[in-house]
Coordinates of C-alpha atoms in Angstrom, one line a residue:
M1 CA -60.9 -50.4 69.6
A2 CA -63.1 -48.5 72.1
R3 CA -63.7 -44.9 70.8
D4 CA -66.1 -42.0 70.9
R5 CA -68.6 -42.8 68.1
S6 CA -69.7 -39.2 67.4
P7 CA -69.5 -38.6 63.6
E8 CA -66.4 -36.3 63.7
A9 CA -64.7 -37.4 66.9
P10 CA -60.9 -37.9 66.7
L11 CA -59.1 -40.6 68.6
L12 CA -59.0 -39.3 72.2
I13 CA -56.8 -39.8 75.2
E14 CA -57.9 -42.7 77.3
T15 CA -59.0 -44.6 74.1
T16 CA -57.9 -48.2 74.1
V17 CA -56.8 -49.9 70.8
D18 CA -57.6 -53.6 70.4
G19 CA -58.4 -53.8 74.1
R20 CA -54.7 -53.5 75.0
Y21 CA -53.0 -50.3 74.0
Q22 CA -54.0 -47.2 76.0
V23 CA -53.7 -44.0 73.8
I24 CA -51.9 -41.1 75.6
A25 CA -51.5 -38.5 72.9
R26 CA -51.6 -37.8 69.2
L27 CA -48.2 -37.5 67.6
A28 CA -48.6 -36.9 63.9
S29 CA -50.8 -37.2 60.8
G30 CA -49.9 -38.5 57.4
G31 CA -51.3 -39.7 54.1
M32 CA -52.1 -43.2 55.5
G33 CA -53.3 -42.4 58.9
E34 CA -52.7 -41.0 62.4
V35 CA -49.8 -41.7 64.8
Y36 CA -50.4 -41.9 68.5
R37 CA -48.3 -42.4 71.6
A38 CA -49.7 -45.2 73.7
L39 CA -48.9 -47.5 76.7
D40 CA -48.7 -51.2 76.4
P41 CA -49.6 -52.3 80.0
V42 CA -48.9 -56.0 79.2
L43 CA -45.2 -55.3 78.6
G44 CA -45.1 -52.0 80.6
R45 CA -43.6 -49.9 77.7
E46 CA -44.6 -46.9 75.6
V47 CA -45.3 -47.6 72.0
A48 CA -46.3 -45.6 68.9
I49 CA -49.5 -46.7 67.1
K50 CA -50.2 -45.9 63.4
V51 CA -54.0 -46.1 62.9
L52 CA -54.7 -46.3 59.2
H53 CA -57.4 -44.2 57.5
P54 CA -60.8 -46.1 57.5
S55 CA -60.9 -45.5 53.7
L56 CA -58.0 -47.9 53.2
A57 CA -59.8 -50.8 55.1
G58 CA -62.2 -51.3 52.2
D59 CA -59.4 -52.0 49.7
P60 CA -58.7 -55.8 49.5
G61 CA -55.4 -55.2 47.6
F62 CA -54.2 -52.8 50.3
I63 CA -55.2 -55.1 53.2
D64 CA -53.6 -58.1 51.7
R65 CA -50.3 -56.3 51.1
F66 CA -50.5 -54.6 54.5
R67 CA -50.6 -57.9 56.2
R68 CA -47.6 -59.3 54.3
E69 CA -45.5 -56.1 54.6
A70 CA -46.3 -55.8 58.3
R71 CA -45.1 -59.3 58.9
A72 CA -41.9 -58.7 57.0
A73 CA -41.3 -55.3 58.7
A74 CA -41.8 -57.0 62.1
M75 CA -38.9 -59.3 61.3
L76 CA -36.5 -56.4 60.7
S77 CA -34.2 -55.9 63.6
H78 CA -31.6 -53.2 63.4
P79 CA -30.5 -50.2 65.6
N80 CA -31.4 -47.8 62.8
I81 CA -34.9 -49.2 62.1
V82 CA -38.0 -48.4 64.1
A83 CA -39.1 -51.8 65.3
V84 CA -42.6 -53.2 64.6
H85 CA -44.1 -54.9 67.6
D86 CA -47.6 -55.8 66.6
W87 CA -50.3 -55.2 64.0
G88 CA -54.0 -56.0 63.7
E89 CA -57.6 -55.0 62.9
A90 CA -59.7 -52.9 65.2
E91 CA -63.4 -52.3 64.2
T92 CA -63.3 -50.5 60.8
T93 CA -59.6 -50.0 60.3
Y94 CA -56.2 -51.5 60.8
F95 CA -53.3 -50.5 63.0
M96 CA -49.6 -51.1 63.5
V97 CA -47.7 -51.0 66.8
M98 CA -44.2 -49.7 66.6
E99 CA -41.3 -48.7 68.9
F100 CA -41.8 -45.3 70.5
V101 CA -38.9 -43.1 69.6
R102 CA -38.1 -40.1 71.9
G103 CA -37.0 -37.4 69.6
P104 CA -38.0 -35.3 66.6
N105 CA -38.1 -36.3 63.0
L106 CA -36.0 -34.6 60.4
R107 CA -38.9 -32.5 59.2
S108 CA -39.2 -30.9 62.6
I109 CA -35.5 -30.1 62.7
L110 CA -35.5 -28.6 59.1
M111 CA -38.6 -26.5 59.9
R112 CA -37.1 -25.0 63.0
D113 CA -33.3 -24.7 62.2
G114 CA -33.0 -25.0 58.4
P115 CA -30.1 -27.0 57.0
L116 CA -27.8 -29.1 59.1
E117 CA -24.0 -28.7 59.3
P118 CA -22.4 -30.9 56.6
L119 CA -21.0 -33.4 59.2
Q120 CA -24.4 -33.7 60.9
A121 CA -26.1 -34.3 57.6
A122 CA -23.6 -37.0 56.7
E123 CA -24.0 -38.7 60.0
V124 CA -27.8 -38.7 59.8
V125 CA -27.7 -40.2 56.2
S126 CA -25.1 -42.8 57.2
G127 CA -27.7 -44.0 59.8
V128 CA -30.4 -44.1 57.1
L129 CA -28.1 -46.1 54.8
S130 CA -27.3 -48.6 57.5
A131 CA -31.1 -49.2 57.9
L132 CA -31.5 -49.6 54.2
E133 CA -28.6 -52.0 54.0
Q134 CA -30.4 -54.3 56.5
A135 CA -33.8 -54.0 54.8
H136 CA -32.4 -54.6 51.3
R137 CA -30.6 -57.7 52.5
E138 CA -34.0 -58.9 53.7
G139 CA -35.6 -58.1 50.3
I140 CA -37.5 -55.1 51.6
V141 CA -37.6 -51.8 49.7
H142 CA -38.8 -48.8 51.6
R143 CA -40.2 -46.8 48.7
D144 CA -40.9 -43.7 50.8
V145 CA -37.7 -42.4 52.3
K146 CA -38.3 -38.8 53.4
P147 CA -37.5 -36.5 56.4
E148 CA -40.9 -37.4 58.0
N149 CA -39.8 -41.0 58.2
V150 CA -36.4 -40.4 59.8
M151 CA -36.2 -39.8 63.5
L152 CA -33.4 -38.6 65.8
T153 CA -33.3 -40.1 69.3
T154 CA -32.3 -37.9 72.2
D155 CA -29.0 -39.8 72.4
G156 CA -28.1 -39.0 68.8
G157 CA -29.3 -42.2 67.2
V158 CA -31.0 -42.4 63.8
K159 CA -34.2 -44.4 63.2
V160 CA -36.1 -45.0 60.0
A161 CA -39.8 -45.8 60.1
D162 CA -42.6 -47.1 57.9
F163 CA -40.8 -50.0 56.0
G164 CA -43.3 -51.7 53.8
L165 CA -46.2 -49.4 54.1
A166 CA -45.4 -47.6 50.9
R167 CA -45.5 -51.0 49.1
A168 CA -48.9 -51.8 50.6
L169 CA -50.2 -48.4 49.5
A170 CA -48.9 -48.8 46.0
D171 CA -51.0 -52.0 45.6
S172 CA -54.2 -50.3 46.7
R173 CA -57.0 -49.1 44.4
I174 CA -57.0 -45.7 46.1
S175 CA -53.4 -45.0 45.3
H176 CA -54.1 -45.5 41.6
A177 CA -56.8 -42.8 41.5
P178 CA -56.3 -40.6 38.4
G179 CA -53.9 -37.7 38.9
T180 CA -52.2 -39.2 41.9
V181 CA -48.7 -40.5 42.5
T182 CA -47.7 -43.1 45.1
G183 CA -45.2 -41.7 47.6
T184 CA -44.1 -38.1 48.3
V185 CA -43.4 -36.6 44.9
Q186 CA -40.4 -34.5 46.0
Y187 CA -38.5 -37.8 46.8
L188 CA -39.8 -40.1 44.0
A189 CA -37.3 -41.6 41.7
P190 CA -37.9 -41.3 37.9
E191 CA -38.6 -45.0 37.6
Q192 CA -41.4 -44.7 40.2
I193 CA -43.0 -41.8 38.3
E194 CA -42.9 -43.9 35.1
G195 CA -44.6 -46.8 36.8
E196 CA -41.6 -49.2 36.8
P197 CA -40.9 -51.5 39.7
A198 CA -39.0 -50.0 42.6
D199 CA -35.7 -51.6 43.8
R200 CA -33.0 -50.7 46.3
R201 CA -31.6 -48.0 43.9
T202 CA -35.0 -46.3 44.2
D203 CA -34.4 -45.9 47.9
L204 CA -31.0 -44.5 47.2
Y205 CA -32.4 -41.8 44.9
A206 CA -34.8 -40.7 47.7
T207 CA -31.9 -40.8 50.2
G208 CA -29.9 -38.6 47.9
I209 CA -32.7 -36.1 47.9
V210 CA -32.9 -36.2 51.7
L211 CA -29.2 -35.5 51.9
Y212 CA -29.6 -32.6 49.5
E213 CA -32.4 -31.2 51.7
L214 CA -30.4 -31.6 54.9
L215 CA -27.5 -29.7 53.3
T216 CA -29.5 -26.9 51.8
G217 CA -32.8 -26.7 53.7
V218 CA -34.9 -27.1 50.5
V219 CA -35.7 -29.9 48.1
P220 CA -34.1 -29.7 44.6
F221 CA -37.3 -29.6 42.7
T222 CA -40.5 -27.6 43.5
G223 CA -43.6 -26.7 41.5
E224 CA -47.2 -25.6 41.8
T225 CA -48.4 -29.2 41.2
S226 CA -47.3 -32.7 41.7
V227 CA -47.1 -33.2 38.0
A228 CA -44.8 -30.2 37.6
V229 CA -42.4 -31.6 40.2
A230 CA -42.6 -35.1 38.8
Y231 CA -41.7 -33.7 35.3
K232 CA -38.6 -32.2 36.7
H233 CA -37.5 -35.5 38.2
L234 CA -37.8 -37.0 34.7
R235 CA -36.2 -34.2 32.8
E236 CA -33.7 -32.4 35.0
R237 CA -30.7 -33.5 36.9
V238 CA -30.5 -32.8 40.6
P239 CA -28.1 -29.9 41.0
P240 CA -25.1 -30.1 43.4
P241 CA -26.1 -28.9 46.8
S242 CA -23.1 -26.5 46.9
R243 CA -25.0 -24.4 44.4
S244 CA -27.4 -23.4 47.1
N245 CA -25.0 -23.8 50.0
P246 CA -21.4 -22.9 49.2
M247 CA -20.3 -24.5 52.5
V248 CA -21.0 -28.0 51.1
P249 CA -17.7 -29.5 49.9
P250 CA -17.2 -31.3 46.5
S251 CA -17.1 -34.7 48.2
L252 CA -20.7 -34.4 49.4
D253 CA -21.7 -33.0 46.0
R254 CA -20.4 -36.2 44.4
V255 CA -22.3 -38.4 46.8
V256 CA -25.6 -36.6 46.1
L257 CA -25.1 -36.5 42.3
A258 CA -24.2 -40.2 42.2
A259 CA -27.2 -41.3 44.2
T260 CA -29.7 -39.1 42.2
E261 CA -28.7 -40.1 38.6
R262 CA -32.0 -40.3 36.6
D263 CA -30.9 -43.6 35.0
R264 CA -30.7 -46.0 37.8
E265 CA -28.2 -48.2 35.9
R266 CA -25.7 -45.2 36.4
R267 CA -26.8 -44.6 40.0
T268 CA -24.9 -45.7 43.1
P269 CA -25.5 -49.5 43.1
D270 CA -26.3 -50.1 46.8
A271 CA -26.6 -48.6 50.2
T272 CA -23.2 -50.1 51.3
T273 CA -21.4 -48.3 48.5
M274 CA -23.2 -45.0 49.2
R275 CA -22.4 -45.2 52.9
R276 CA -18.7 -45.9 52.3
D277 CA -18.6 -42.9 49.9
L278 CA -20.2 -40.8 52.6
E279 CA -17.8 -42.1 55.3
R280 CA -14.8 -41.1 53.1
A281 CA -16.4 -37.6 52.6
K282 CA -16.8 -37.2 56.3
D283 CA -13.0 -37.2 56.8
E284 CA -12.9 -33.8 55.0
L285 CA -15.8 -32.1 56.9
P286 CA -15.3 -29.5 59.7
P287 CA -16.5 -30.5 63.2
A288 CA -20.1 -29.9 64.2
P289 CA -22.3 -30.3 67.3
P290 CA -23.3 -33.9 68.0
L291 CA -26.7 -35.2 66.8
S292 CA -27.8 -35.7 70.4
E293 CA -27.5 -32.0 71.0
L294 CA -29.4 -31.3 67.8
A295 CA -32.2 -33.7 68.8
A296 CA -32.5 -32.4 72.3
S297 CA -33.0 -28.8 71.1
V298 CA -36.0 -29.6 68.9
A299 CA -39.4 -30.7 70.3
P300 CA -41.2 -33.2 68.1
A301 CA -43.8 -31.4 65.8
D302 CA -46.2 -32.3 63.1
E303 CA -45.2 -29.6 60.7
V304 CA -45.4 -29.5 56.9
P305 CA -43.2 -27.2 54.8
P306 CA -44.9 -24.8 52.5
D307 CA -43.5 -26.5 49.4
R308 CA -44.8 -30.0 50.3
L309 CA -47.3 -31.3 47.8
A310 CA -49.8 -34.0 48.4
T311 CA -48.9 -37.2 46.6
V312 CA -51.8 -39.6 47.4
T313 CA -55.5 -38.6 47.4
I314 CA -57.4 -40.7 50.1
P315 CA -61.2 -40.3 50.0
R316 CA -62.8 -40.2 53.5
P317 CA -66.4 -41.0 54.6
L318 CA -68.7 -37.9 54.5
T319 CA -69.5 -36.4 57.8
P320 CA -72.3 -33.8 58.3
K321 CA -69.6 -31.2 58.3
A322 CA -68.3 -32.6 55.0
R323 CA -71.9 -32.5 53.5
R324 CA -72.1 -28.8 54.4
R325 CA -68.8 -28.3 52.7
R326 CA -70.2 -30.0 49.5
R327 CA -73.1 -27.5 49.4
F328 CA -70.7 -24.7 49.8
R329 CA -68.5 -26.1 47.1
W330 CA -71.2 -25.4 44.4
V331 CA -71.2 -21.7 45.2
W332 CA -67.4 -21.7 45.3
T333 CA -67.3 -23.5 41.9
T334 CA -69.4 -20.8 40.3
L335 CA -67.1 -18.1 41.6
S336 CA -64.1 -20.0 40.4
V337 CA -65.5 -20.1 36.9
L338 CA -65.7 -16.4 36.9
A339 CA -62.2 -16.1 38.2
V340 CA -60.9 -18.5 35.5
L341 CA -62.4 -16.2 32.8
A342 CA -60.7 -13.2 34.3
V343 CA -57.4 -15.1 34.5
A344 CA -57.9 -16.3 30.9
G345 CA -58.1 -12.7 29.7
W346 CA -55.0 -11.8 31.6
A347 CA -53.2 -14.9 30.2
V348 CA -54.1 -13.8 26.6
W349 CA -52.5 -10.4 27.3
T350 CA -49.5 -11.9 29.0
Y351 CA -48.7 -15.0 26.9
V352 CA -50.4 -14.6 23.5
I353 CA -49.5 -11.0 22.8
P354 CA -45.6 -10.9 22.5
H355 CA -43.7 -8.6 24.8
R356 CA -40.0 -7.9 24.6
T357 CA -37.4 -7.0 27.3
R358 CA -33.7 -6.2 27.5
V359 CA -31.2 -8.8 28.6
P360 CA -29.7 -7.8 32.0
N361 CA -26.0 -8.2 32.9
V362 CA -25.7 -11.0 35.5
E363 CA -22.1 -12.0 35.1
G364 CA -20.3 -12.2 38.4
L365 CA -23.5 -12.2 40.4
R366 CA -24.6 -15.0 42.8
L367 CA -27.0 -17.4 41.2
A368 CA -29.9 -16.4 43.5
A369 CA -29.3 -12.7 42.7
A370 CA -29.1 -13.4 39.0
Q371 CA -32.4 -15.3 39.2
R372 CA -34.1 -12.3 40.8
I373 CA -32.7 -9.9 38.2
A374 CA -33.8 -12.3 35.4
E375 CA -37.3 -12.5 36.9
Q376 CA -37.5 -8.7 37.1
S377 CA -36.7 -8.6 33.4
R378 CA -39.3 -11.3 32.8
L379 CA -36.8 -13.9 31.7
E380 CA -36.1 -17.4 32.9
L381 CA -32.6 -18.0 34.1
Q382 CA -31.3 -21.3 32.7
V383 CA -28.1 -22.9 33.9
V384 CA -26.6 -24.6 30.8
R385 CA -23.6 -26.1 32.6
D386 CA -21.3 -25.7 35.6
E387 CA -17.6 -25.0 35.2
Y388 CA -14.6 -24.8 37.5
S389 CA -13.1 -21.4 37.8
S390 CA -10.1 -20.0 39.6
T391 CA -11.2 -16.4 39.2
V392 CA -15.0 -16.6 39.8
A393 CA -16.3 -17.8 43.2
A394 CA -18.5 -20.8 43.5
N395 CA -22.2 -20.3 42.8
R396 CA -21.6 -17.1 40.8
I397 CA -22.2 -16.5 37.1
I398 CA -19.1 -17.0 35.0
R399 CA -20.7 -15.7 31.7
Q400 CA -24.0 -15.4 30.0
L401 CA -24.7 -16.5 26.5
L402 CA -26.7 -13.4 25.5
D403 CA -25.1 -10.0 25.3
P404 CA -26.4 -7.5 28.0
G405 CA -28.7 -4.9 26.5
S406 CA -29.9 -7.1 23.6
E407 CA -33.7 -7.5 23.2
L408 CA -35.5 -10.8 23.8
E409 CA -39.1 -11.9 24.1
E410 CA -40.3 -12.0 27.7
G411 CA -40.4 -15.5 29.1
S412 CA -37.3 -16.5 27.1
S413 CA -34.4 -18.3 28.7
L414 CA -31.3 -16.4 29.7
R415 CA -28.7 -19.1 29.6
V416 CA -25.7 -18.8 31.9
V417 CA -22.6 -20.8 33.0
V418 CA -22.3 -21.1 36.8
S419 CA -19.0 -21.4 38.6
L420 CA -18.1 -24.4 40.7
G421 CA -15.3 -22.4 42.2
P422 CA -11.7 -23.6 41.8
E423 CA -11.1 -27.2 40.9
F424 CA -9.1 -29.2 43.4
V425 CA -7.1 -32.3 42.6
P426 CA -5.1 -34.6 44.9
V427 CA -1.3 -34.3 45.0
P428 CA 0.3 -37.5 43.6
E429 CA 3.1 -39.5 45.3
V430 CA 6.5 -38.7 43.7
T431 CA 8.8 -39.4 46.6
G432 CA 11.7 -41.6 45.5
M433 CA 11.2 -40.8 41.8
E434 CA 13.9 -39.5 39.5
L435 CA 13.3 -35.8 38.9
A436 CA 12.1 -36.1 35.3
A437 CA 9.5 -38.7 36.2
A438 CA 8.4 -36.7 39.1
R439 CA 7.9 -33.6 36.9
K440 CA 5.8 -35.7 34.5
T441 CA 3.6 -37.2 37.2
I442 CA 2.9 -33.8 38.8
R443 CA 2.0 -32.2 35.4
D444 CA -0.2 -35.2 34.5
A445 CA -2.1 -34.4 37.8
R446 CA -2.6 -30.9 36.4
L447 CA -0.3 -29.3 39.0
E448 CA 3.0 -27.5 38.5
V449 CA 6.5 -28.2 39.9
G450 CA 7.3 -25.5 42.4
G451 CA 10.6 -24.7 44.0
I452 CA 13.3 -27.3 43.9
Q453 CA 15.9 -27.7 46.7
R454 CA 18.9 -29.9 46.5
T455 CA 20.6 -31.5 49.5
Y456 CA 22.8 -34.5 50.3
H457 CA 21.3 -37.7 51.4
D458 CA 22.9 -40.9 52.6
T459 CA 20.4 -43.4 51.0
V460 CA 18.5 -41.6 48.2
P461 CA 20.4 -41.7 44.9
A462 CA 21.5 -38.4 43.4
G463 CA 18.8 -36.8 41.2
H464 CA 15.8 -38.5 43.0
V465 CA 13.1 -36.9 45.1
I466 CA 13.8 -37.0 48.9
E467 CA 10.5 -35.3 49.9
Q468 CA 7.6 -33.3 48.5
N469 CA 5.5 -30.4 49.8
P470 CA 2.5 -30.8 50.1
Q471 CA 2.3 -34.5 50.8
Q472 CA 0.5 -37.1 48.7
G473 CA -3.3 -36.8 48.9
T474 CA -3.4 -33.1 49.8
Q475 CA -6.1 -31.3 47.8
L476 CA -4.6 -28.4 45.7
E477 CA -6.2 -26.1 43.2
V478 CA -5.4 -27.1 39.6
G479 CA -2.1 -25.4 38.5
E480 CA -0.8 -24.9 42.0
P481 CA 2.9 -25.8 42.7
V482 CA 4.3 -28.8 44.4
G483 CA 7.8 -28.2 45.9
L484 CA 10.5 -30.9 45.7
T485 CA 13.7 -31.7 47.6
I486 CA 16.2 -33.5 45.3
S487 CA 19.1 -35.6 46.5
R488 CA 22.6 -34.6 45.6
G489 CA 23.7 -38.1 46.6
E490 CA 25.9 -38.9 49.6
E491 CA 27.6 -35.9 51.2
P492 CA 31.4 -35.8 50.4
V493 CA 34.0 -35.9 53.2
V494 CA 36.8 -33.3 53.4
V495 CA 40.2 -35.1 53.9
P496 CA 41.9 -33.7 57.0
G497 CA 45.6 -32.6 56.8
V498 CA 47.8 -35.0 58.9
V499 CA 51.4 -34.2 57.7
G500 CA 53.6 -33.7 60.7
L501 CA 51.3 -35.7 63.0
S502 CA 52.3 -39.0 64.6
E503 CA 51.0 -42.1 62.9
D504 CA 48.4 -42.8 65.6
E505 CA 47.2 -39.2 65.6
A506 CA 46.8 -39.2 61.9
A507 CA 45.0 -42.5 61.7
S508 CA 42.5 -41.4 64.5
L509 CA 41.7 -38.1 62.7
I510 CA 41.2 -39.8 59.3
Q511 CA 39.0 -42.5 60.7
G512 CA 37.0 -40.0 62.7
A513 CA 36.1 -38.3 59.4
G514 CA 34.7 -41.6 58.1
L515 CA 37.6 -42.5 55.9
G516 CA 39.9 -45.5 55.7
V517 CA 43.7 -45.5 56.4
A518 CA 46.6 -47.1 54.6
V519 CA 50.2 -46.7 55.9
V520 CA 53.4 -46.6 53.8
E521 CA 56.8 -46.1 55.5
Q522 CA 59.6 -44.1 54.0
F523 CA 63.1 -42.9 55.2
S524 CA 63.3 -39.2 56.0
A525 CA 66.2 -37.2 57.2
T526 CA 64.0 -34.3 58.2
V527 CA 60.9 -35.9 59.8
P528 CA 61.3 -37.8 63.0
R529 CA 60.6 -41.5 63.0
G530 CA 56.9 -42.3 63.3
D531 CA 55.6 -39.0 62.1
V532 CA 53.7 -38.5 58.8
V533 CA 55.8 -37.3 55.9
G534 CA 53.0 -37.0 53.3
Q535 CA 49.4 -38.1 52.4
E536 CA 47.2 -39.0 49.4
P537 CA 44.6 -37.6 48.7
A538 CA 45.9 -34.2 49.8
A539 CA 44.5 -32.2 52.7
D540 CA 41.1 -30.5 52.0
A541 CA 40.2 -32.8 49.0
E542 CA 36.5 -33.9 48.9
V543 CA 36.0 -37.7 48.6
R544 CA 33.2 -40.2 49.2
R545 CA 32.8 -41.5 52.7
G546 CA 34.8 -44.6 53.2
T547 CA 37.6 -43.6 50.8
T548 CA 41.1 -44.8 51.9
V549 CA 43.7 -42.1 52.6
T550 CA 47.3 -43.3 52.3
I551 CA 49.7 -41.7 54.8
V552 CA 53.5 -41.9 54.4
V553 CA 55.2 -42.4 57.8
S554 CA 58.8 -41.5 58.4
K555 CA 61.3 -44.4 59.2
G556 CA 63.8 -41.8 60.3
P557 CA 67.2 -41.2 58.4
R558 CA 68.6 -44.1 56.3
R559 CA 72.0 -45.5 57.6
F560 CA 74.6 -47.0 55.2
P561 CA 78.4 -47.5 54.8
M562 CA 80.4 -44.4 53.8
P563 CA 81.4 -44.9 50.1
N564 CA 85.0 -44.4 48.9
V565 CA 85.3 -41.3 46.8
V566 CA 89.1 -40.9 46.8
G567 CA 90.5 -40.5 43.3
M568 CA 87.2 -39.1 42.0
S569 CA 86.8 -35.6 40.8
K570 CA 85.4 -33.1 43.2
S571 CA 82.2 -32.7 41.2
S572 CA 81.6 -36.5 40.8
A573 CA 82.2 -37.2 44.5
T574 CA 80.0 -34.3 45.6
A575 CA 77.2 -35.5 43.3
Q576 CA 77.4 -39.1 44.6
L577 CA 77.5 -38.2 48.3
E578 CA 74.6 -35.6 48.0
G579 CA 72.6 -38.2 46.1
L580 CA 72.9 -40.4 49.2
G581 CA 71.4 -37.6 51.3
L582 CA 74.8 -36.5 52.8
T583 CA 75.9 -33.0 53.3
V584 CA 79.3 -32.5 51.6
R585 CA 82.1 -30.1 52.8
A586 CA 85.0 -29.8 50.3
V587 CA 88.4 -28.7 51.6
S588 CA 91.2 -27.7 49.2
L589 CA 94.7 -28.6 50.4
P590 CA 97.1 -25.7 50.6
G591 CA 99.3 -25.1 47.6
S592 CA 97.2 -27.5 45.5
S593 CA 95.5 -26.5 42.3
G594 CA 94.0 -29.8 41.4
S595 CA 90.4 -31.0 41.6
T596 CA 90.9 -34.6 42.6
V597 CA 89.7 -36.1 45.9
V598 CA 92.8 -37.1 47.8
G599 CA 91.1 -37.9 51.2
Q600 CA 87.7 -38.2 53.0
R601 CA 86.3 -38.3 56.4
P602 CA 84.6 -40.5 57.6
A603 CA 86.8 -43.2 56.1
P604 CA 85.3 -45.6 53.6
D605 CA 82.9 -48.2 55.1
R606 CA 82.3 -46.3 58.3
T607 CA 78.5 -46.0 59.0
V608 CA 76.9 -42.7 58.1
E609 CA 73.2 -41.6 57.9
Q610 CA 71.1 -39.3 55.8
G611 CA 71.8 -35.6 56.6
Q612 CA 75.2 -36.2 58.1
E613 CA 78.0 -33.9 57.0
V614 CA 81.1 -35.5 55.4
T615 CA 84.3 -33.9 54.3
I616 CA 86.4 -34.5 51.2
Y617 CA 89.9 -33.2 50.6
V618 CA 90.8 -32.0 47.2
G619 CA 94.3 -31.6 45.8
G620 CA 96.7 -32.9 43.3
G621 CA 98.7 -31.4 40.5

């Protein structure tokens, strides 16, 4: 590697690495080295070169691991992984040649714009998980997933860099200097902090922290020292991101909390599962600008947030400037000792001598506001648990466990319960169920049965659910109603009145109403032949569709021989003839006082028909 050999000279433009790669510009600086943009004239493409700190070159453990991990990383090929093209040794250090990604890293985006839209955050982390799936299949654990190692391309793609380098650093002597932790402490999993071997679930923990930061703009744990932050990873659970950003839905809260379980046996088992959970959550998220638009709006920058803590101490060779700093450090140390004594006196007053304060009332306040008020009263706000509440908005204090106005020592904990907002549950499927079973299913889902409507239905049996509102899967607050439409069975048919109609007219009308027809003939002296005399069921009766209606059709008047009633009494003859449907006219003969029929017209055996008038002559002594 040709370079300016002055003691403090940085790598300059026009420098050539390994006699091949022409450096164009410096891109970033990290714990392991410097990253430069360079040109590979052999293949005619731009590349990114990570030049490791010279201090690492003297560590045999690091160099051995670096070679192995570089070979393994070079074999990874995936759209979401920054490709490794080459690696090697140049003079006093080592370098790695990687794909040059046009676009910012997540750190640049967070520093400029703060948190991403939930859908944007989900899409970015889905890309990270796709990269981890491929690496884990190849047996490679990243160990240092963080925003600085995730790039967005100008076309909206997601690229993960530095696979394997964290493993190499972990095996170096330098990384094990007292008081240092391998990796970036804000993203370290508890097992890494405790010195246990990392596995794929270790990467998922860091990915969950990255998702939290993308959703809220901050990491979940901060502190004045790396040890303080590491302690929180070991002792505290990552809070749901919705506590800091109420716009985060419960589905994304669940993804973050599952990935950041302290016990890795309870953590999301693999990147595939976490990505599927994230894809399901994306279905509930509101639209957001595409990632390409987000990437195009941010220029790549080498920025570090104010809460970032150094995680690895790397000694560097002393330059003349560094030696001057060492001489200055002695003076500074003396002043520091005096400052420490002053601070110690203040600490005795503050922490040894007890001070008391009154408990403020923080119920109903937002969590951030409650924290400020607690700090003003010199108390530490402690969230003991989260609860769902239909009356208190999310991220507000439901209740405090100390009465307002009571006295407490300064520095004590003010314990509070924080609202998660209303709890939502999915509506169960009850369509087709009998009403009693549907009621039980809805109540078991912690919902209520709302308005019930009843209507006729051709196929759904009476008493069963035709439809529900809302539909299955809709998210409702616990206790909200689900409306039901219940079947009354098949709609009845009203029997039309057909008496007096012709047989054909009656049959057509009955069949048009969806009913069957049966015909019975009967003599009638009053209804013309072929017309309907009667019907069963009667007109306007309600019957099931398909029921048979019997109609009585007139055969006209009945014809028969005239009976002989001569010699019968008037009353007997009249009764017999009227019983045959004849109209009887009785004529008494002049001068007769008797009641015996002495004559008739028509004569016996002559043909007569119902309704015809006949005459009997009554006489006798």
